[in-house]
mmCIF file of C-alpha atoms and ligand atoms in Angstrom:
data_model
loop_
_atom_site.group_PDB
_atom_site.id
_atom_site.type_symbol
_atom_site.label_atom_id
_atom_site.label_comp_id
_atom_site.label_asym_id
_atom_site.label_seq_id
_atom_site.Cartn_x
_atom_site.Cartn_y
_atom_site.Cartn_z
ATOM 1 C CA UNK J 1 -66.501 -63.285 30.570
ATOM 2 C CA UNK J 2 -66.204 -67.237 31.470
ATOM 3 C CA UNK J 3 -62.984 -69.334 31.169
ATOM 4 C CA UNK J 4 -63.518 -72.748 31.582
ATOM 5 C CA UNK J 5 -60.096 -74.813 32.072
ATOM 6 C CA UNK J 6 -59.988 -78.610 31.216
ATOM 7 C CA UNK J 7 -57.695 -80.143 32.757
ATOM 8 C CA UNK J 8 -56.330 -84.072 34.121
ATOM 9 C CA UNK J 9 -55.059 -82.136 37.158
ATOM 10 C CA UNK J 10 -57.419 -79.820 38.459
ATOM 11 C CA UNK J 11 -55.501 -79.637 41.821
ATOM 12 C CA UNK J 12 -52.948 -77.687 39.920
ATOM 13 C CA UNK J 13 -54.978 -74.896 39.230
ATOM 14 C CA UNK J 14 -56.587 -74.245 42.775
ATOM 15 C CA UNK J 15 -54.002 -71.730 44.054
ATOM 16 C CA UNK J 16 -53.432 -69.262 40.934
ATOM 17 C CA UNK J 17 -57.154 -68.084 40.882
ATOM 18 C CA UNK J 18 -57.599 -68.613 45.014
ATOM 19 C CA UNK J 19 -56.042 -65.415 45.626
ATOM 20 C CA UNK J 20 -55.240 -61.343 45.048
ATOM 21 C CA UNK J 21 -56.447 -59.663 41.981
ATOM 22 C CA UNK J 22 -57.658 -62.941 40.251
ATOM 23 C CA UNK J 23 -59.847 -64.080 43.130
ATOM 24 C CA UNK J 24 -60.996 -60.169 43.256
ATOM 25 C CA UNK J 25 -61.980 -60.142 39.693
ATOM 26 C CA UNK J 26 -64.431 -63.478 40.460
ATOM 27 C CA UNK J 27 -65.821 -62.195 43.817
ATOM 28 C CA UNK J 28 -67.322 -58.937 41.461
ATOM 29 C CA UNK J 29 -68.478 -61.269 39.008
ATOM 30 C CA UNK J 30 -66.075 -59.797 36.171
ATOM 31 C CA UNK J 31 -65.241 -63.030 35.264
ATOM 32 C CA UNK J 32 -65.761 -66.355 36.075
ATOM 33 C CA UNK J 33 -63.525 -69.167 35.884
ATOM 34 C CA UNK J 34 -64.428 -72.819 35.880
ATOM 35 C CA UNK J 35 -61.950 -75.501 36.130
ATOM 36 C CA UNK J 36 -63.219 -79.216 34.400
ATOM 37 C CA UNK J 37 -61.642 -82.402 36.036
ATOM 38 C CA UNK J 38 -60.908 -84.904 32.665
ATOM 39 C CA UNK J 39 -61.604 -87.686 34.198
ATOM 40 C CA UNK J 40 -65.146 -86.951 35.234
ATOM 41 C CA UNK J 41 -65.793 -86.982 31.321
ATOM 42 C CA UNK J 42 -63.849 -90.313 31.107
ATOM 43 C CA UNK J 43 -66.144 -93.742 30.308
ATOM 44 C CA UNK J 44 -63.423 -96.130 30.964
ATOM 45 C CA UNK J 45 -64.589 -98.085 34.288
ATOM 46 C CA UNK J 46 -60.922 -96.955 35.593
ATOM 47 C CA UNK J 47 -61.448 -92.975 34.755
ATOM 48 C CA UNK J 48 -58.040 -93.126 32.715
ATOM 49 C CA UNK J 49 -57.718 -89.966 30.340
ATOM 50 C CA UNK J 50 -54.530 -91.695 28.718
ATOM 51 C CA UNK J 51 -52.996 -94.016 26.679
ATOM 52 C CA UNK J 52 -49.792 -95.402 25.084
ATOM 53 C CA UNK J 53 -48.944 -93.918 21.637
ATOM 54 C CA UNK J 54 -50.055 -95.512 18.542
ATOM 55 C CA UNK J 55 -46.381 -96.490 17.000
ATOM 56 C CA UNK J 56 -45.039 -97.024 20.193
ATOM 57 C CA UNK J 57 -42.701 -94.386 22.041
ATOM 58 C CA UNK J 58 -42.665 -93.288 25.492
ATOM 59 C CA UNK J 59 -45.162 -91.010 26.842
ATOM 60 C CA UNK J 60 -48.861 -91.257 27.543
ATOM 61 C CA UNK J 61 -51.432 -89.388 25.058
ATOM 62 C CA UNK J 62 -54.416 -87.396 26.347
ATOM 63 C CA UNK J 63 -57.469 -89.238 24.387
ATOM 64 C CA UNK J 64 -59.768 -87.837 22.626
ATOM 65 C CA UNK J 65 -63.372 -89.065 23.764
ATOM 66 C CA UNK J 66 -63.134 -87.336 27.122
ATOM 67 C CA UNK J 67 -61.697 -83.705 25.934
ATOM 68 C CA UNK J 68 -65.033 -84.166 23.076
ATOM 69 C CA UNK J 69 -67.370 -84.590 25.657
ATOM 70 C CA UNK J 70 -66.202 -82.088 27.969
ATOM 71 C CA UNK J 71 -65.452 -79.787 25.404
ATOM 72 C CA UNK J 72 -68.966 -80.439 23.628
ATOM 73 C CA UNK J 73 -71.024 -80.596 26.730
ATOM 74 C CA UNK J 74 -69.570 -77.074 27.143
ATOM 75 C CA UNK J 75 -70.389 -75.800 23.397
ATOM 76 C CA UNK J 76 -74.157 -76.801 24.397
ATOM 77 C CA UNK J 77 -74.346 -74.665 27.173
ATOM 78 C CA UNK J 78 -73.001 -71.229 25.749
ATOM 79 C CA UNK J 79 -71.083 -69.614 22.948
ATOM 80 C CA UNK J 80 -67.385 -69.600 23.063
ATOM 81 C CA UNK J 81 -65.248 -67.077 21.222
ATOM 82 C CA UNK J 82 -61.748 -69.396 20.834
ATOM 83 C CA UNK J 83 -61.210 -72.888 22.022
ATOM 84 C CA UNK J 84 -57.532 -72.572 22.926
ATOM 85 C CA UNK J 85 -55.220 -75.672 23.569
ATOM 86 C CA UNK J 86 -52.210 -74.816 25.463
ATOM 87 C CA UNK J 87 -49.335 -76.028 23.574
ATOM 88 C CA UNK J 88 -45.241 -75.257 23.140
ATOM 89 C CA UNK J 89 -45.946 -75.387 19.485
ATOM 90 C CA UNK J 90 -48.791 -72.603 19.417
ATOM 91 C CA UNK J 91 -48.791 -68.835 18.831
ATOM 92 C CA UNK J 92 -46.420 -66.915 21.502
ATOM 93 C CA UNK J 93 -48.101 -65.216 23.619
ATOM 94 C CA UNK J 94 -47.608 -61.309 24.079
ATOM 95 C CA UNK J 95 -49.416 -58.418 25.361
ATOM 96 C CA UNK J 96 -50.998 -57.513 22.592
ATOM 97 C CA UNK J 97 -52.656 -61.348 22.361
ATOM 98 C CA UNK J 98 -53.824 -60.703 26.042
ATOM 99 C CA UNK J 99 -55.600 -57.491 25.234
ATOM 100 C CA UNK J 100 -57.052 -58.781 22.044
ATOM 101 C CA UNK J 101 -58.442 -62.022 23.894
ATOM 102 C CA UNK J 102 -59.729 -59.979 27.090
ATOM 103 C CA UNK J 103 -62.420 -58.123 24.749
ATOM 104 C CA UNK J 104 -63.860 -61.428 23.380
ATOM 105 C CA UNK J 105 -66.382 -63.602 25.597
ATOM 106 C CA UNK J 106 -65.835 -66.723 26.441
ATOM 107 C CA UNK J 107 -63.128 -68.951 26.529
ATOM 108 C CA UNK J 108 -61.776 -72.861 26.505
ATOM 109 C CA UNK J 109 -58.445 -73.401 27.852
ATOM 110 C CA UNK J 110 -57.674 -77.021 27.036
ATOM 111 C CA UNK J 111 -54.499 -78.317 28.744
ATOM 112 C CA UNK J 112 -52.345 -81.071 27.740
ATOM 113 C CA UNK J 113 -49.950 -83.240 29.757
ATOM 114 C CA UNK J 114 -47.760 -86.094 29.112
ATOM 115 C CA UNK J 115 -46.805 -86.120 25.450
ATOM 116 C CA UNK J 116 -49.967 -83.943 24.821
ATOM 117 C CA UNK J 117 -53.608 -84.852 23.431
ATOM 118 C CA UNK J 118 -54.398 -86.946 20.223
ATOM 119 C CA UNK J 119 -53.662 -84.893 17.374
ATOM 120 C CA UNK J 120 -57.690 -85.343 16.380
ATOM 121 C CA UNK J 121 -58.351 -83.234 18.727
ATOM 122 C CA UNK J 122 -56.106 -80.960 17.902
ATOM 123 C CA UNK J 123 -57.285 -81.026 14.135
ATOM 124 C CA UNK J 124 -61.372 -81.145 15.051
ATOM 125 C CA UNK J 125 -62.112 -79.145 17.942
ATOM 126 C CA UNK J 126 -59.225 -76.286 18.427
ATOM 127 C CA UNK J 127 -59.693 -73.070 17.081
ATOM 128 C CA UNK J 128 -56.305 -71.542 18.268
ATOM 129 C CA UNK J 129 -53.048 -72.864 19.979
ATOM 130 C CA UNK J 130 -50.830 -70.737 22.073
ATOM 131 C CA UNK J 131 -47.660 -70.667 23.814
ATOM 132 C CA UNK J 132 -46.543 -69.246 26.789
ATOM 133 C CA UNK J 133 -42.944 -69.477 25.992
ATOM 134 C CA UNK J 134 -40.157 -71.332 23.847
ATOM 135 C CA UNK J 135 -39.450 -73.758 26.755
ATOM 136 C CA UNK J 136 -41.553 -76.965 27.697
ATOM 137 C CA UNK J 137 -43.478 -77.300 30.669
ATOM 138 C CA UNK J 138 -45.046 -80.926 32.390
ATOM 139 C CA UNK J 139 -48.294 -79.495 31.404
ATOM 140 C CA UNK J 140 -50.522 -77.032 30.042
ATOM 141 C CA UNK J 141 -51.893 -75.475 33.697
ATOM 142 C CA UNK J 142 -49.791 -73.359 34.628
ATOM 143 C CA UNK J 143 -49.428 -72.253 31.246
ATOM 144 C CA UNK J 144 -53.564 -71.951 31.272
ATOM 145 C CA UNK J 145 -52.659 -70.119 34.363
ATOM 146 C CA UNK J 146 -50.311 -67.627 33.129
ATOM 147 C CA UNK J 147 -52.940 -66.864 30.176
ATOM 148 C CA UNK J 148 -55.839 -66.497 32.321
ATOM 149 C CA UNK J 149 -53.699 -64.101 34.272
ATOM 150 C CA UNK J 150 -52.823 -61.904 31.364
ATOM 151 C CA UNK J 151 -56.343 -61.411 30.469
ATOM 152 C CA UNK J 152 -57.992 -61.506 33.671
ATOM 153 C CA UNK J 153 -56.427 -58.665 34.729
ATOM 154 C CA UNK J 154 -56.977 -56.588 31.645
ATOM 155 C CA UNK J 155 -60.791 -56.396 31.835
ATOM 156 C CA UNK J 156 -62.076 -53.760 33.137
ATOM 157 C CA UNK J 157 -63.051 -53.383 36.700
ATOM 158 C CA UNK J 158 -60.140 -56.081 37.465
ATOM 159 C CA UNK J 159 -57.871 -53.439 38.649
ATOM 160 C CA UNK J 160 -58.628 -50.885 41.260
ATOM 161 C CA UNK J 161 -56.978 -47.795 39.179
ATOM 162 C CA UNK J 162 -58.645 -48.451 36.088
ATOM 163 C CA UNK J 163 -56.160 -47.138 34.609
ATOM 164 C CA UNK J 164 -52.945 -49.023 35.955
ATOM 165 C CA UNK J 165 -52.774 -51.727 33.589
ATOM 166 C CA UNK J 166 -52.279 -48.869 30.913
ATOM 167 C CA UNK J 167 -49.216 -47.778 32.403
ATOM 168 C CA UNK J 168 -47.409 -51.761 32.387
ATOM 169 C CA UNK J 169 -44.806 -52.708 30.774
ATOM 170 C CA UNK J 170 -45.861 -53.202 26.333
ATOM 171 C CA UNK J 171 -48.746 -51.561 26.669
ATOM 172 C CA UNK J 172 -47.860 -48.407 24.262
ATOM 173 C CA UNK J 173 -44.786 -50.363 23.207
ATOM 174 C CA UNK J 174 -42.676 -48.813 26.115
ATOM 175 C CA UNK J 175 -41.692 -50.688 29.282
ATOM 176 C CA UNK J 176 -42.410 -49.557 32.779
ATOM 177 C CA UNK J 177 -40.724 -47.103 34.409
ATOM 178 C CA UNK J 178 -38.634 -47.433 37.838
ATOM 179 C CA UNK J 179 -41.042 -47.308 40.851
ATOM 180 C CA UNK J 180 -40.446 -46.353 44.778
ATOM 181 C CA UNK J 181 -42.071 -45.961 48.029
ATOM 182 C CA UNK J 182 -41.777 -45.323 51.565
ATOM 183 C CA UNK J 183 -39.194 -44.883 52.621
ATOM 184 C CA UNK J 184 -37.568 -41.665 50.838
ATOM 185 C CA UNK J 185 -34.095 -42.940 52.243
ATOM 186 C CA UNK J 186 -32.818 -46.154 52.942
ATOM 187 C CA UNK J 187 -29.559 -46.283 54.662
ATOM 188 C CA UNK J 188 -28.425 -43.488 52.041
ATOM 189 C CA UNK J 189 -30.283 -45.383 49.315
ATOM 190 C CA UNK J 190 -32.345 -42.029 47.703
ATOM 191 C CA UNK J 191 -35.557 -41.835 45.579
ATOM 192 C CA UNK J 192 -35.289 -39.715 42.869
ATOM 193 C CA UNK J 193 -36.061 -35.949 43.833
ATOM 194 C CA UNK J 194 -38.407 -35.243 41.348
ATOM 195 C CA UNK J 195 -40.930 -37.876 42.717
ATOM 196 C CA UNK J 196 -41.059 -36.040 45.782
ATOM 197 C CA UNK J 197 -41.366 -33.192 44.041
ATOM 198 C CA UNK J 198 -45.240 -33.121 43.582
ATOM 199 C CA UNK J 199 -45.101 -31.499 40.472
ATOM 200 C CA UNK J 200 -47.353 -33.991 38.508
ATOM 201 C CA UNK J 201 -46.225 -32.755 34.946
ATOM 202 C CA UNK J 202 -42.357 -33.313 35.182
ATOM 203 C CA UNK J 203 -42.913 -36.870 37.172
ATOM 204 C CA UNK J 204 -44.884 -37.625 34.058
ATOM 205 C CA UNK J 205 -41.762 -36.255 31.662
ATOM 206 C CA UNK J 206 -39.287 -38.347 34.223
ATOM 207 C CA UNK J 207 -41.694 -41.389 33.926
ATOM 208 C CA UNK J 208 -41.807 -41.556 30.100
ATOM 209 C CA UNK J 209 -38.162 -40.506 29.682
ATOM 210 C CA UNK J 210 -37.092 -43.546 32.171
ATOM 211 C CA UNK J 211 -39.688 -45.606 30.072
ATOM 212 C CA UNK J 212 -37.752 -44.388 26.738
ATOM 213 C CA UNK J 213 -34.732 -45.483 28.042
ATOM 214 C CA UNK J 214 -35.321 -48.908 28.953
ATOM 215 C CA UNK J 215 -37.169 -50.037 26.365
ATOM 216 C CA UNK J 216 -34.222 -48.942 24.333
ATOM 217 C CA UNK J 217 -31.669 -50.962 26.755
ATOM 218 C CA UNK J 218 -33.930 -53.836 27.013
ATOM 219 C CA UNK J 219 -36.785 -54.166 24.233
ATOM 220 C CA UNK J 220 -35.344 -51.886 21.339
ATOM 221 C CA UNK J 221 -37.431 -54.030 18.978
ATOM 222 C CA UNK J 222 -40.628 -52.387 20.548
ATOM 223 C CA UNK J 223 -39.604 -49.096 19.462
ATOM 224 C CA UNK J 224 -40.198 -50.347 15.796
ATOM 225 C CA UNK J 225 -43.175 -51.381 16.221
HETATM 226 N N1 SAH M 301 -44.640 -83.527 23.443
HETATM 227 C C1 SAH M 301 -45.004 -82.134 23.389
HETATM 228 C C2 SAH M 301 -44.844 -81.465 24.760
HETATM 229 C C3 SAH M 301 -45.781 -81.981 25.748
HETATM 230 S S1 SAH M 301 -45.629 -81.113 27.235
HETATM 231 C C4 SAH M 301 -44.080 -81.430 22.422
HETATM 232 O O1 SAH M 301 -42.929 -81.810 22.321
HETATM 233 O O2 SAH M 301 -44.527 -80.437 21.826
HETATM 234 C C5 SAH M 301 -47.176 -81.432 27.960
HETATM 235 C C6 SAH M 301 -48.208 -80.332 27.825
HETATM 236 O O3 SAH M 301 -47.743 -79.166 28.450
HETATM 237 C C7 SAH M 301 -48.546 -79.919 26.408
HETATM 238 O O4 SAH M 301 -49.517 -80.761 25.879
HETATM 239 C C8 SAH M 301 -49.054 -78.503 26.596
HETATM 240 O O5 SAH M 301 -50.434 -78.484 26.907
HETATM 241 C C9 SAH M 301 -48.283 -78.030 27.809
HETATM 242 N N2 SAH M 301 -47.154 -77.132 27.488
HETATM 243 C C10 SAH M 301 -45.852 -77.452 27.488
HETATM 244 N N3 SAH M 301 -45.092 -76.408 27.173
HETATM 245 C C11 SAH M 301 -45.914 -75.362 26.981
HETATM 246 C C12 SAH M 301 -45.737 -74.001 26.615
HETATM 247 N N4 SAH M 301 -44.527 -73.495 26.395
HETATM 248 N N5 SAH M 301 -46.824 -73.210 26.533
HETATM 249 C C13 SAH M 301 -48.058 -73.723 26.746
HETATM 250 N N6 SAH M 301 -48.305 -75.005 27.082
HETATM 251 C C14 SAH M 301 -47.255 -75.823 27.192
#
């Protein structure tokens, strides 16, 4: 799999994939991710990406000529599966949006900033939106960030138990149960006997009763679905 990230501010984006699991994932060649500087694509003698709004307003507006060639110069070179702008507007973005995305090949992640990109773009060259949340953030990288994350992580290999990512939080509609480690007391703080117990089948019982009763506490919606 290949994300490629277009961005104004590729500086933003050097630490999330620079490190842990995501930089792990790239160093086995599970996937690789690419990060596109704007600018570089821009044709205006000053390399300016922006400009005012038609209509007036305040804000600058990502334009479109530089996110076309970028974007098309990428198109040439392989297939894509989704060419995703990041936006507040867009499809929320949930678990089950992560594991349907880290199946597919290749992806765009297009990221705004400012007032966003020229609706054209939008219109012409995006084949889904999505949002990482109902807030608003400066700009779509960490955003592109978060996303990456989700799916990076989900393909396999990425993890060193294959098979932790199956025991998170939403996958199976149940969140995660408590976890604990060393040490078995702390300052009269105690683990849960049955942990230590090494009886594998009732730590599994514990684990999904725990699991039962916080998703009812906290997500009793997921139990519906
Ligand atoms: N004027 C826009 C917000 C622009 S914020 C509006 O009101 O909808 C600047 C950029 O940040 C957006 O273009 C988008 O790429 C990114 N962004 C902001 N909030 C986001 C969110 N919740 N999820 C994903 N991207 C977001």
């Amino acid at each position: 799999m290949r994300i490629d990230i277009i961005t104004c501010l590729p500086r933003l984006l050097d630490s999330p994939f620079s490190h842990s699991i995501l930089k792990r994932a790239q160093d086995k060649g599970l996937v690789e991710v690419v990060v596109h500087d704007l600018r570089d694509f821009s044709t205006n003698k000053h390399k300016a990406v922006d400009d005012y709004a038609f209509g007036g307003g305040a804000g600058m507006v990502l334009m479109i000529e530089p996110i076309d060639l970028c974007i098309s110069k990428l198109k040439a070179e392989r297939d894509y599966d989704e060419v995703i702008y990041m936006s507040p507007d867009g499809e929320l973005l949930d678990q089950g949006l992560a594991n349907q995305l880290s199946i597919g090949g290749n992806l765009i992640l297009l990221c705004g900033h400012y007032k966003g990109v020229d609706e054209r773009v939008r219109e012409h060259f995006i084949t889904k939106e999505i949002s990482i949340g109902d807030y608003v953030l400066s700009g779509g990288e960490l955003g592109a960030a978060v996303l990456a994350d989700s799916i990076i992580r989900l393909i396999p290999g990425v993890l060193s138990d294959e098979t932790s990512a199956l025991t998170d939080t939403f996958q199976d509609n149940l969140v995660a149960p408590p976890v604990y480690t060393r040490p078995a007391e702390y300052k009269g703080l105690k683990v849960p006997d049955v942990l230590l117990s090494g009886h594998e089948k009732k730590i599994n019982d514990w684990r999904y009763e725990r699991s039962l009763e916080r998703t009812k506490q906290r997500r009793p919606g997921m139990l519906d679905e």
